[in-house]
GROMACS .gro file of C-alpha atoms in nm:
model
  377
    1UNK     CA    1   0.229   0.013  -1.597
    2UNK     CA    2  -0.117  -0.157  -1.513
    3UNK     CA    3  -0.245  -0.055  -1.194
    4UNK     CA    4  -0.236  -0.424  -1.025
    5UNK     CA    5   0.110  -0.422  -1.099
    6UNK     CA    6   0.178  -0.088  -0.963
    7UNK     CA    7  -0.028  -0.185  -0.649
    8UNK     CA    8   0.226  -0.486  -0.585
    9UNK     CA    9   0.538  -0.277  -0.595
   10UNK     CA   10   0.442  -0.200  -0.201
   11UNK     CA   11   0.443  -0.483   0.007
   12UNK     CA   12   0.333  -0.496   0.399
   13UNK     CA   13   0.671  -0.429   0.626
   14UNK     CA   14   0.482  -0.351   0.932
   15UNK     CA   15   0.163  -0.458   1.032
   16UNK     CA   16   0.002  -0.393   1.394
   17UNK     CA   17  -0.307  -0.600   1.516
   18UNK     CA   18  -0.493  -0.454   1.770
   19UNK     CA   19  -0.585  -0.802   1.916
   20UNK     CA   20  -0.851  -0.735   2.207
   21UNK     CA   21  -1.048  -0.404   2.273
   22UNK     CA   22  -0.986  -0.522   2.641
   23UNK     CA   23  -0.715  -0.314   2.798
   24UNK     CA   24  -0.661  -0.298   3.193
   25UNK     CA   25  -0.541   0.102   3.192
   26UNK     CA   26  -0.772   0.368   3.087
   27UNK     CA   27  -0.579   0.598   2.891
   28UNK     CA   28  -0.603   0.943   2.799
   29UNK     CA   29  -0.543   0.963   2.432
   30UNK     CA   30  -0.622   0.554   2.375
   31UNK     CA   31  -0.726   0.548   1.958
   32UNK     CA   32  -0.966   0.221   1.996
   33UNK     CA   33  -1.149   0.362   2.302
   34UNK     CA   34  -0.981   0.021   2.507
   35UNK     CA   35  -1.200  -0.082   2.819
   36UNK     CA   36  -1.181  -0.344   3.089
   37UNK     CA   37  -1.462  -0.524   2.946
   38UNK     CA   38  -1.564  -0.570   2.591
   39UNK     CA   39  -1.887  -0.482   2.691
   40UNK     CA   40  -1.775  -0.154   2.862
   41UNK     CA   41  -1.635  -0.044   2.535
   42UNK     CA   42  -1.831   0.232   2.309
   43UNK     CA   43  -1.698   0.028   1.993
   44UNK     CA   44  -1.682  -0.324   2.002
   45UNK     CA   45  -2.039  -0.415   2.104
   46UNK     CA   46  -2.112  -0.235   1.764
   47UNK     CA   47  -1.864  -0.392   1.536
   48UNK     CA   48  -1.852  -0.748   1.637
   49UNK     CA   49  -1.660  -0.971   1.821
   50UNK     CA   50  -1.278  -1.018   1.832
   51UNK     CA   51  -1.123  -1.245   1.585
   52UNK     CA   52  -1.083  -1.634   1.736
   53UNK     CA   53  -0.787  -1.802   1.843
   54UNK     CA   54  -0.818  -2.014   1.474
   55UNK     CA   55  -0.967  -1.667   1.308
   56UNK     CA   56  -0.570  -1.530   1.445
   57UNK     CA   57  -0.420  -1.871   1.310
   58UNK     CA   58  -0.582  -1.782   0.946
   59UNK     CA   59  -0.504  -1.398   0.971
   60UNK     CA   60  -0.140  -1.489   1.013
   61UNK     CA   61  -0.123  -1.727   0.754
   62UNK     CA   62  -0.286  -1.479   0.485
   63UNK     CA   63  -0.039  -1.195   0.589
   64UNK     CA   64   0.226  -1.471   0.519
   65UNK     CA   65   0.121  -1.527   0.181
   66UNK     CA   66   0.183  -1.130   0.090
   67UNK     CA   67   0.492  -1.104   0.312
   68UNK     CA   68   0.695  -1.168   0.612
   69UNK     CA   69   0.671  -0.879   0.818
   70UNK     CA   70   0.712  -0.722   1.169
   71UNK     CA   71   0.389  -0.839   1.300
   72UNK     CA   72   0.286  -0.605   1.620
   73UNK     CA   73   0.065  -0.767   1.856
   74UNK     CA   74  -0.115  -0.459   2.030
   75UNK     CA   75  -0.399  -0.397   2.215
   76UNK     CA   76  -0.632  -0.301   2.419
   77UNK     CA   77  -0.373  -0.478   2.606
   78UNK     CA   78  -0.260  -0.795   2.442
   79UNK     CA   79  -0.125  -0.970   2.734
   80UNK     CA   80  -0.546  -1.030   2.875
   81UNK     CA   81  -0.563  -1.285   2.573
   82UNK     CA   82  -0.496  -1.628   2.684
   83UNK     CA   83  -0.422  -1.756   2.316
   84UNK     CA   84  -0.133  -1.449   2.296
   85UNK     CA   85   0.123  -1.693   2.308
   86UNK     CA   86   0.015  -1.987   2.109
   87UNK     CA   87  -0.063  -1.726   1.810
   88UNK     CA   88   0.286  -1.512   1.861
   89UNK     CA   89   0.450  -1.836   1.823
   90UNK     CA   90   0.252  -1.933   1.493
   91UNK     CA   91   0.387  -1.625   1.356
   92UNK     CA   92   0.710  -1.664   1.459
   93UNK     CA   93   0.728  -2.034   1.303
   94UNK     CA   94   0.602  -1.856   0.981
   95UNK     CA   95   0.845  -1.611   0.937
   96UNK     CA   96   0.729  -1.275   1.094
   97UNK     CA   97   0.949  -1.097   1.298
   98UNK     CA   98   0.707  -1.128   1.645
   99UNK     CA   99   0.728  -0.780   1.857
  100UNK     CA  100   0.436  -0.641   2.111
  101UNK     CA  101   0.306  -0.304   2.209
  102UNK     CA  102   0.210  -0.340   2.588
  103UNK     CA  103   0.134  -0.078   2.867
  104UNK     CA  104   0.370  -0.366   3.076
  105UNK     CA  105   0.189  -0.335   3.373
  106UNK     CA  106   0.104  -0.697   3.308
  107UNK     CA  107   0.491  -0.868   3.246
  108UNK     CA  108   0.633  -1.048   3.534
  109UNK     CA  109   0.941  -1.247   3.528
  110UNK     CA  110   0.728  -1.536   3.383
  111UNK     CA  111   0.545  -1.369   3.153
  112UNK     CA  112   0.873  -1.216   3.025
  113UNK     CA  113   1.028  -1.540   2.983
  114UNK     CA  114   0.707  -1.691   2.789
  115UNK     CA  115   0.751  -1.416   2.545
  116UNK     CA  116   1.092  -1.456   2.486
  117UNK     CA  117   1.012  -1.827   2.438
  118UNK     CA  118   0.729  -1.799   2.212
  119UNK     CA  119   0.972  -1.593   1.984
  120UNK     CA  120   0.861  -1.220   2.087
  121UNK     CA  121   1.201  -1.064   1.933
  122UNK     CA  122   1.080  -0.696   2.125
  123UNK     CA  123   0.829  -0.569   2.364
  124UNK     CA  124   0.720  -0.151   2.348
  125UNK     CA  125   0.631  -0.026   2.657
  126UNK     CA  126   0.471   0.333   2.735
  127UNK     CA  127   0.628   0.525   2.969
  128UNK     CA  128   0.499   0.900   2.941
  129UNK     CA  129   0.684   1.086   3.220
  130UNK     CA  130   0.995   0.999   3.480
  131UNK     CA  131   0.743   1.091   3.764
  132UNK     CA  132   0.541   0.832   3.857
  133UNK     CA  133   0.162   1.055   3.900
  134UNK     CA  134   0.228   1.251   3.587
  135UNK     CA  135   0.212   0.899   3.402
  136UNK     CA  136  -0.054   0.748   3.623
  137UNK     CA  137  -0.281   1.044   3.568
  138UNK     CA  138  -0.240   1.021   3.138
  139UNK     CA  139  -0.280   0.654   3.184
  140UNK     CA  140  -0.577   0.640   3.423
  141UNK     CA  141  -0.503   0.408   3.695
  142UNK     CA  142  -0.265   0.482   3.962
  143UNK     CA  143  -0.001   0.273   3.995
  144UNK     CA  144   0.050   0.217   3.648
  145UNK     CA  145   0.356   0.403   3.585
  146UNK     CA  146   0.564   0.120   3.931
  147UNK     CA  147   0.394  -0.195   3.750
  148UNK     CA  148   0.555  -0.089   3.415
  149UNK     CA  149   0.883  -0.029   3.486
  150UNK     CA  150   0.872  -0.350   3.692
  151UNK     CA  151   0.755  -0.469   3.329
  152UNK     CA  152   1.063  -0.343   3.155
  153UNK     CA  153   1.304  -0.428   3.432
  154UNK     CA  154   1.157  -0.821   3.396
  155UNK     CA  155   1.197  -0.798   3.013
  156UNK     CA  156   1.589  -0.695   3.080
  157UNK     CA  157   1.682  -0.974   3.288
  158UNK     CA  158   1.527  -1.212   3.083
  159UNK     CA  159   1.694  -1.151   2.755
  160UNK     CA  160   1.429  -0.963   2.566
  161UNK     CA  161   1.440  -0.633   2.352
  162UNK     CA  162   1.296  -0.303   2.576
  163UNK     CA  163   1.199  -0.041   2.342
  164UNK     CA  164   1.030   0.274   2.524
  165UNK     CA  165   0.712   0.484   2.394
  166UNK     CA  166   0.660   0.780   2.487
  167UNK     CA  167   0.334   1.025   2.313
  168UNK     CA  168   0.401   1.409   2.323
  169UNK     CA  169   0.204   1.617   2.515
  170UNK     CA  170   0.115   1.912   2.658
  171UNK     CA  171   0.209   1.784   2.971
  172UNK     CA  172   0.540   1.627   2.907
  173UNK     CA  173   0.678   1.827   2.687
  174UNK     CA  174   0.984   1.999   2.884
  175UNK     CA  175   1.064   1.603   2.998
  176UNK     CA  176   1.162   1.422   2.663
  177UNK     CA  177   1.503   1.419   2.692
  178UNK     CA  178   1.460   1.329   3.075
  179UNK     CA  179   1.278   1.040   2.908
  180UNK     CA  180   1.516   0.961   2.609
  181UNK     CA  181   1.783   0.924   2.938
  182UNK     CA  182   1.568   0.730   3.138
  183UNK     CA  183   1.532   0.465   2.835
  184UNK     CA  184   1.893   0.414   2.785
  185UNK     CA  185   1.988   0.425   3.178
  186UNK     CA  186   1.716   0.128   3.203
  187UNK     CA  187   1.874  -0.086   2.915
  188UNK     CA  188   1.581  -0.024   2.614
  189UNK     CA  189   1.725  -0.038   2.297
  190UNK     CA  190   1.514   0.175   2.170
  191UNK     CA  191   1.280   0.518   2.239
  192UNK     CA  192   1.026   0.563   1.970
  193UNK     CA  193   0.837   0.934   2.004
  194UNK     CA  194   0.501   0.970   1.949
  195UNK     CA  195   0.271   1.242   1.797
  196UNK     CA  196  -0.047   1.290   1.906
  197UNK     CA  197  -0.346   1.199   1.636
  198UNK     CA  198  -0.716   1.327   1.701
  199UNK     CA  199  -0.876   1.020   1.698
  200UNK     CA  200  -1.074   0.726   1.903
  201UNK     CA  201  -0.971   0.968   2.313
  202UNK     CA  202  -0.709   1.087   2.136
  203UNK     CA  203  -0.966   1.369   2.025
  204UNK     CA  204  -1.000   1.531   2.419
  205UNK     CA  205  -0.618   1.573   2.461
  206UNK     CA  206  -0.483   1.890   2.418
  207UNK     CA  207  -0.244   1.889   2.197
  208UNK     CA  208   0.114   2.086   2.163
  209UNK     CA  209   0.154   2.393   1.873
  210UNK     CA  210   0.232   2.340   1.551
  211UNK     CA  211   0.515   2.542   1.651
  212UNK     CA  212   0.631   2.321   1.947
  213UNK     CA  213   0.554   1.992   1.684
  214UNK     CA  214   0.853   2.147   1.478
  215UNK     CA  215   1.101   2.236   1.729
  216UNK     CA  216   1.016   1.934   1.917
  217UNK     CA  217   1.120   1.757   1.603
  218UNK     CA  218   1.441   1.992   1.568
  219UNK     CA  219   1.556   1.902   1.906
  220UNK     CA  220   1.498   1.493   1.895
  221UNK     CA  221   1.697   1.508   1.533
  222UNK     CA  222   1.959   1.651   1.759
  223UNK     CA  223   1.956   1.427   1.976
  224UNK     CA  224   1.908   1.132   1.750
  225UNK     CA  225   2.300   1.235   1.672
  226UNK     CA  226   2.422   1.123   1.996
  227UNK     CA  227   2.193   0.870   2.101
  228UNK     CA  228   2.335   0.549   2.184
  229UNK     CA  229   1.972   0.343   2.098
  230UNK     CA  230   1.764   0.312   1.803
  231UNK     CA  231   1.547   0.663   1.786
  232UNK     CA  232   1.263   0.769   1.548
  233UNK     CA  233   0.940   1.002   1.543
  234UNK     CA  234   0.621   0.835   1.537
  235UNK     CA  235   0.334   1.015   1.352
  236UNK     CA  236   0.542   1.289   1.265
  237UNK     CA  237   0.659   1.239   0.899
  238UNK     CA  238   0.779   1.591   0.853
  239UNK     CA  239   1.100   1.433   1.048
  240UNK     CA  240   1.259   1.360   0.716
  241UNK     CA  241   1.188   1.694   0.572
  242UNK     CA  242   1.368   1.823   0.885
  243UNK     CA  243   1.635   1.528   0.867
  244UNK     CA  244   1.717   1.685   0.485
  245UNK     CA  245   1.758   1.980   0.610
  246UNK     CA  246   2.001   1.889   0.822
  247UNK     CA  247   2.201   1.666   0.651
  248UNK     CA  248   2.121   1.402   0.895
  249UNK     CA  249   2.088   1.068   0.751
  250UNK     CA  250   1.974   0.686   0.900
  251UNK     CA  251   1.928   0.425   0.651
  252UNK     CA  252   1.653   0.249   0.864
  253UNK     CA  253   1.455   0.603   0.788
  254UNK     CA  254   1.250   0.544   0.434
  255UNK     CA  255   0.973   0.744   0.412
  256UNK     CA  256   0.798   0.984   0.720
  257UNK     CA  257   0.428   0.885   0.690
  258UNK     CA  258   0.365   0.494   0.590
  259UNK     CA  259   0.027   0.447   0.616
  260UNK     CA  260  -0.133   0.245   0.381
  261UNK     CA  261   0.221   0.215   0.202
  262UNK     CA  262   0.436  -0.053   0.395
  263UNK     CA  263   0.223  -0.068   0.670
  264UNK     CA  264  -0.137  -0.134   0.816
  265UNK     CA  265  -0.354  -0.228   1.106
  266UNK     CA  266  -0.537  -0.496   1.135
  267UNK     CA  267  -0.890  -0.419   1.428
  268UNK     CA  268  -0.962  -0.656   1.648
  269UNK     CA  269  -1.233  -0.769   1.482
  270UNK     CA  270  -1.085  -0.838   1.127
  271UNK     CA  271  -1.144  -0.473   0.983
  272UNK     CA  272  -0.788  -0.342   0.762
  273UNK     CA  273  -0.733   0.014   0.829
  274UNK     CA  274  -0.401   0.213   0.670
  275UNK     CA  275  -0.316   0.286   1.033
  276UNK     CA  276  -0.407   0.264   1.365
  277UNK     CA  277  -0.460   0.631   1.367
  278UNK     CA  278  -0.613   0.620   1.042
  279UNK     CA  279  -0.997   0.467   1.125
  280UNK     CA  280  -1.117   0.393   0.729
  281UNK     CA  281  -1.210   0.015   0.686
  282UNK     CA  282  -1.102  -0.077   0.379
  283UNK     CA  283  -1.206  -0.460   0.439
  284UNK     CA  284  -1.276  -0.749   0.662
  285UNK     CA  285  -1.034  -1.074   0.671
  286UNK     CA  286  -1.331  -1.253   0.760
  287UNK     CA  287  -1.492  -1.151   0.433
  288UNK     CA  288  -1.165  -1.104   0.155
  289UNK     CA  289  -0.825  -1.251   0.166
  290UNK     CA  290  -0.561  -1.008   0.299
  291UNK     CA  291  -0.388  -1.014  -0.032
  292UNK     CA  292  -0.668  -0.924  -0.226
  293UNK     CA  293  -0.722  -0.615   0.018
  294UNK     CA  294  -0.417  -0.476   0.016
  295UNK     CA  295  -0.328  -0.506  -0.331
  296UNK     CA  296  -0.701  -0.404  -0.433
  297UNK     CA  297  -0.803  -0.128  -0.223
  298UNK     CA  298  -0.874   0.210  -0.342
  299UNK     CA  299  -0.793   0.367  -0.033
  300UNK     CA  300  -0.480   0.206  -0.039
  301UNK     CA  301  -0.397   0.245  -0.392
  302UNK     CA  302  -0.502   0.631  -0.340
  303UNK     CA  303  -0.199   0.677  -0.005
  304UNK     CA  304   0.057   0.537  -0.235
  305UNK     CA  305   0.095   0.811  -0.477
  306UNK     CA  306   0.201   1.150  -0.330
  307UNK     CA  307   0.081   1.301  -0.647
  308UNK     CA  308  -0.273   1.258  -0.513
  309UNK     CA  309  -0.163   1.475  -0.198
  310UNK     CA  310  -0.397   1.819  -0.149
  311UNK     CA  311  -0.299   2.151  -0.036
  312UNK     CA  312   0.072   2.250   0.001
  313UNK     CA  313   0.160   1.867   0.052
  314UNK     CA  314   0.042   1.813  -0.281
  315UNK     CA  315   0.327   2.073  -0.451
  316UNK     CA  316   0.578   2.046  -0.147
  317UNK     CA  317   0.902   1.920  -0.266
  318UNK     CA  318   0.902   1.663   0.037
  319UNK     CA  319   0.630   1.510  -0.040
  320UNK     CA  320   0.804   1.190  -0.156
  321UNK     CA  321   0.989   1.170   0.131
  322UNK     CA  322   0.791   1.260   0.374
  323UNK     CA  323   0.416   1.261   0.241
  324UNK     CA  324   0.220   1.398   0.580
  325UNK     CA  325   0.081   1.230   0.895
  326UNK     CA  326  -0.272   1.120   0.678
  327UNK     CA  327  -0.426   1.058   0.989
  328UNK     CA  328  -0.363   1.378   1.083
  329UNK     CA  329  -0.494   1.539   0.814
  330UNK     CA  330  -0.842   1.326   0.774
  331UNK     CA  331  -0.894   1.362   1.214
  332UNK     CA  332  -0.844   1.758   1.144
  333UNK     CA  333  -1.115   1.796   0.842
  334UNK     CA  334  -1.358   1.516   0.989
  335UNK     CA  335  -1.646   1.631   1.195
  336UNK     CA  336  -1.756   1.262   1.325
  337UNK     CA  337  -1.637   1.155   1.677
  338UNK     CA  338  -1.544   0.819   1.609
  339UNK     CA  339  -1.469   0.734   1.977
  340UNK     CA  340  -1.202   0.458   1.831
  341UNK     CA  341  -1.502   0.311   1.579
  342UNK     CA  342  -1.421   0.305   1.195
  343UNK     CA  343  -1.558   0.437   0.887
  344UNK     CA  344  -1.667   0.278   0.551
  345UNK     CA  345  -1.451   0.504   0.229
  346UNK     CA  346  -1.809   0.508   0.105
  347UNK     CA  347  -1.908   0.755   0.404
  348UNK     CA  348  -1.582   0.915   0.473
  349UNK     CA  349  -1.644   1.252   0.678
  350UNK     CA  350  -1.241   1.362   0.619
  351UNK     CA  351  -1.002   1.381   0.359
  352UNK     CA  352  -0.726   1.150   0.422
  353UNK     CA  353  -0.531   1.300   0.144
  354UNK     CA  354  -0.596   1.673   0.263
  355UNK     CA  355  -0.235   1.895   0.331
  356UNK     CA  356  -0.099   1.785   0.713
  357UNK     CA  357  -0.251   2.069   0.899
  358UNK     CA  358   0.043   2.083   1.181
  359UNK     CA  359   0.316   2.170   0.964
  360UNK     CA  360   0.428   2.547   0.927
  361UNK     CA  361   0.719   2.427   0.635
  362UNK     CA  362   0.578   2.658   0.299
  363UNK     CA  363   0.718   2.445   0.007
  364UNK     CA  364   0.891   2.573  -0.283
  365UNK     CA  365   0.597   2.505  -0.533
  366UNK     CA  366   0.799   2.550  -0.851
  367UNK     CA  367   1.083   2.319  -0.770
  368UNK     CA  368   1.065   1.964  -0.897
  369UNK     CA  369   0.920   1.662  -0.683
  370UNK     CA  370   1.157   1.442  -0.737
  371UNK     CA  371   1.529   1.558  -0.789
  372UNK     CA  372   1.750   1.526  -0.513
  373UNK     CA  373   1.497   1.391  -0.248
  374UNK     CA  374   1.455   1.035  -0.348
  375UNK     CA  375   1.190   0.807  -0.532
  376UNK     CA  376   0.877   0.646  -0.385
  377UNK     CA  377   0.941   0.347  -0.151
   0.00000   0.00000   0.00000
């Protein structure tokens, strides 16, 4: 099989556009170094300005000529742009399924209403502990953590999806499943867990052990048994290594890591990356046609074969299945403090295909890669 047509066996199923480096919170772990000002911001001074209202309008049409999928409109905070609407409905008319990632601080019964209207199908909101300073302190501003579950509580009464982020920390870590509750008592329909990345502020945070990564994991599985709303991991791909082990299955669960695969992020000023945890540039939609970049780039190309994977990942009997948070891995062996900036692949300071340096599993090296664990999606 050619190459090209072993690049268009994987077509975009996610894609999340960080629309404005503008963000009214100041938080902790925040991977594009978000500010209330574009000017305040270490990053976007340096790479150029955000894409246009009609620069949006284009971007959405060239993702609908690959595919038609969950577009995530993400931040900064995307709520400060005043053409938020006018572009979620675009997409919507187009075919995307429309959700947003939002601190919620911003969504009023109004605002609520305007998304459901403009076809927003969901809105995530980030709620990092059930007290109130514990969340205000990760997210920088006091107040924060009141304004957002006003957010969530304005999204429930006017008809529109709730799911609930939370990121893993050092700091919250004894409170998950106070969380998990907290989601479903306030009506979410979902409670996606996140898992720390070095990168952009992400890079200060203290992080949890690899050993509290893997029985965190252990106990959401667990829980993902019983839980009456949607629940995955976020950044933590070794979940369906774990899952296996288990015996628990979800159909909705593919593959762990994604990057690059069925998914991408799109910068707020044009730049593809694999992820949003994942800062390589692999090309500007101002420059090259989305198709052309994701079918075309070697970066790309490179995440969708596990047989390129390094280290233990590389002979690990998972590794179709499961592949390793690449973000992860290329934070962990790169030097460069990105502050939320990107890198050319022609200067890359990490190895994006390195083993996942926060997993303790030891693989069975002489057991085959595919058997019993599934084929490449």
């Amino acid at each position: 099989m050619s190459s090209k047509r072993s690049s268009e066996r994987f077509v975009p199923h996610i894609i999340s556009w960080n629309m404005t480096f503008r963000c009214n919170l100041r938080c902790a772990h925040c991977y594009i170094d978000a500010a209330q000002s574009t000017h305040e911001s270490k990053v976007a001074p340096a790479v150029g300005r955000e894409l246009s209202t009609e620069e949006g309008i284009n971007l959405v049409d060239q993702i609908a000529d690959v595919s038609l999928p969950i577009l995530v409109l993400s931040g900064g905070e995307p709520l400060l742009r005043e053409d938020v609407y006018h572009i979620a409905s675009y997409a919507h008319e187009k075919g995307l399924t429309v959700v947003m990632g939002t601190n919620g601080t911003l969504i009023t019964d109004e605002v609520a209403r305007n998304l459901r209207e403009c076809g927003v199908k969901r809105v995530a909101i980030s709620i990092d502990s059930v007290e109130a300073a514990k969340h205000d302190a990760f997210r920088g501003v006091k107040g924060a953590w009141k304004s957002a579950v006003s957010g969530i509580d304005a999204c429930i009464r006017k008809d529109v999806e709730v799911q609930i982020n939370t990121t893993v920390t050092q700091q919250n870590y004894d409170e998950i499943e106070r969380i998990l509750d907290f989601a479903v008592e306030r009506g979410a329909c979902a409670f996606h867990l996140f898992f720390l990345v070095p990168t952009g502020r992400g890079k200060s945070v203290e992080d949890i052990t690899a050993e509290m990564y893997e029985q965190m994991l252990n106990d959401v599985l667990e829980w993902s048994r019983s839980s009456p709303i949607e629940f995955r991991p976020i950044c933590a791909p070794q979940f369906m290594r774990i899952a296996a082990q288990k015996g628990i299955r979800n159909e909705k669960w593919k593959k762990g890591c994604i990057a690059g695969i069925t998914y991408c992020r799109i910068y707020p000023s044009g730049e593809v990356t694999p992820c949003p945890y994942l800062p390589i540039d692999v090309g500007n939609i101002r420059e090259k046609h989305f198709r052309d970049i994701w079918f075309q780039s070697d970066v790309l190309n490179a995440l969708r074969n596990p047989d390129n994977l390094k280290g233990k990942c590389g002979v690990c009997e998972y590794r179709r299945i499961c592949g390793g948070c690449r973000a992860r891995a290329y934070g962990i062996t790169s030097f460069v403090d990105f502050c939320g900036g990107l890198q050319a692949p022609s200067s890359l300071s990490g190895d994006f295909l390195a083993e996942e340096p926060w997993c303790p599993y030891q693989p069975i090296a002489d057991q085959p890669a595919h058997g019993a664990h599934g084929k490449d999606r």
